[in-house]
């Protein structure tokens, strides 16, 4: 479960709290926001990256590999379309 709280306008800072995650959230400064903490794009790319690397580690372990170490970079590309931003691709 995740609880999010927001009060105010574009330049405000909100809070996101989960079972083990606690972070400030805001609109990125490049989009006219505060730029404090993380933002929805980073959270989405982080979630996708976490799912991918955990699944890969589980597959490798089931295949008999041990002492698994995986480093990964993930890049999300957002596009502005029809007056809205949307995530276009996430590459791991």
GROMACS .gro file of C-alpha atoms in nm:
model
   92
    1UNK     CA    1   0.000   0.000   0.000
    2UNK     CA    2   0.115   0.351  -0.076
    3UNK     CA    3  -0.030   0.672   0.068
    4UNK     CA    4   0.024   1.003  -0.113
    5UNK     CA    5  -0.058   1.350   0.015
    6UNK     CA    6  -0.058   1.680  -0.174
    7UNK     CA    7  -0.161   2.027  -0.067
    8UNK     CA    8  -0.127   2.338  -0.281
    9UNK     CA    9  -0.048   2.408  -0.643
   10UNK     CA   10   0.223   2.342  -0.900
   11UNK     CA   11   0.514   2.457  -0.682
   12UNK     CA   12   0.413   2.254  -0.376
   13UNK     CA   13   0.578   1.940  -0.243
   14UNK     CA   14   0.384   1.627  -0.153
   15UNK     CA   15   0.464   1.311   0.037
   16UNK     CA   16   0.460   0.947  -0.066
   17UNK     CA   17   0.476   0.677   0.201
   18UNK     CA   18   0.471   0.302   0.158
   19UNK     CA   19   0.564   0.009   0.379
   20UNK     CA   20   0.937   0.079   0.333
   21UNK     CA   21   0.943   0.383   0.103
   22UNK     CA   22   0.909   0.742   0.219
   23UNK     CA   23   0.981   1.023  -0.028
   24UNK     CA   24   0.891   1.379  -0.113
   25UNK     CA   25   0.729   1.426  -0.455
   26UNK     CA   26   0.690   1.728  -0.677
   27UNK     CA   27   0.656   1.845  -1.033
   28UNK     CA   28   1.002   1.864  -1.198
   29UNK     CA   29   1.149   2.215  -1.210
   30UNK     CA   30   1.180   2.185  -1.589
   31UNK     CA   31   0.801   2.164  -1.602
   32UNK     CA   32   0.747   2.463  -1.374
   33UNK     CA   33   0.734   2.279  -1.044
   34UNK     CA   34   0.941   2.275  -0.728
   35UNK     CA   35   1.177   1.994  -0.833
   36UNK     CA   36   1.208   1.857  -0.476
   37UNK     CA   37   1.230   1.483  -0.419
   38UNK     CA   38   1.119   1.249  -0.692
   39UNK     CA   39   0.850   1.282  -0.957
   40UNK     CA   40   0.602   1.051  -1.131
   41UNK     CA   41   0.834   0.979  -1.426
   42UNK     CA   42   1.119   0.869  -1.197
   43UNK     CA   43   0.880   0.654  -0.995
   44UNK     CA   44   0.743   0.485  -1.306
   45UNK     CA   45   1.091   0.412  -1.447
   46UNK     CA   46   1.206   0.292  -1.103
   47UNK     CA   47   0.913   0.052  -1.076
   48UNK     CA   48   0.975  -0.090  -1.425
   49UNK     CA   49   1.349  -0.121  -1.357
   50UNK     CA   50   1.290  -0.297  -1.024
   51UNK     CA   51   1.048  -0.548  -1.178
   52UNK     CA   52   1.289  -0.622  -1.463
   53UNK     CA   53   1.601  -0.674  -1.250
   54UNK     CA   54   1.422  -0.881  -0.982
   55UNK     CA   55   1.268  -1.107  -1.248
   56UNK     CA   56   1.604  -1.150  -1.420
   57UNK     CA   57   1.773  -1.241  -1.091
   58UNK     CA   58   1.500  -1.498  -1.013
   59UNK     CA   59   1.533  -1.658  -1.359
   60UNK     CA   60   1.912  -1.678  -1.326
   61UNK     CA   61   1.887  -1.831  -0.979
   62UNK     CA   62   1.636  -2.094  -1.098
   63UNK     CA   63   1.875  -2.175  -1.383
   64UNK     CA   64   2.149  -2.263  -1.136
   65UNK     CA   65   2.347  -1.942  -1.124
   66UNK     CA   66   2.464  -1.821  -0.784
   67UNK     CA   67   2.649  -1.517  -0.656
   68UNK     CA   68   2.439  -1.308  -0.893
   69UNK     CA   69   2.529  -0.942  -0.931
   70UNK     CA   70   2.340  -0.731  -1.184
   71UNK     CA   71   2.386  -0.363  -1.257
   72UNK     CA   72   2.137  -0.194  -1.482
   73UNK     CA   73   2.057   0.152  -1.611
   74UNK     CA   74   1.703   0.233  -1.714
   75UNK     CA   75   1.598   0.531  -1.922
   76UNK     CA   76   1.242   0.652  -1.962
   77UNK     CA   77   1.144   0.878  -2.249
   78UNK     CA   78   0.838   1.096  -2.206
   79UNK     CA   79   0.673   1.278  -2.493
   80UNK     CA   80   0.436   1.574  -2.499
   81UNK     CA   81   0.130   1.488  -2.705
   82UNK     CA   82  -0.218   1.639  -2.715
   83UNK     CA   83  -0.120   1.891  -2.442
   84UNK     CA   84  -0.018   1.605  -2.207
   85UNK     CA   85   0.301   1.424  -2.113
   86UNK     CA   86   0.305   1.046  -2.143
   87UNK     CA   87   0.574   0.784  -2.102
   88UNK     CA   88   0.674   0.662  -2.449
   89UNK     CA   89   0.946   0.405  -2.379
   90UNK     CA   90   1.146   0.256  -2.095
   91UNK     CA   91   1.476   0.095  -2.195
   92UNK     CA   92   1.678  -0.124  -1.956
   0.00000   0.00000   0.00000
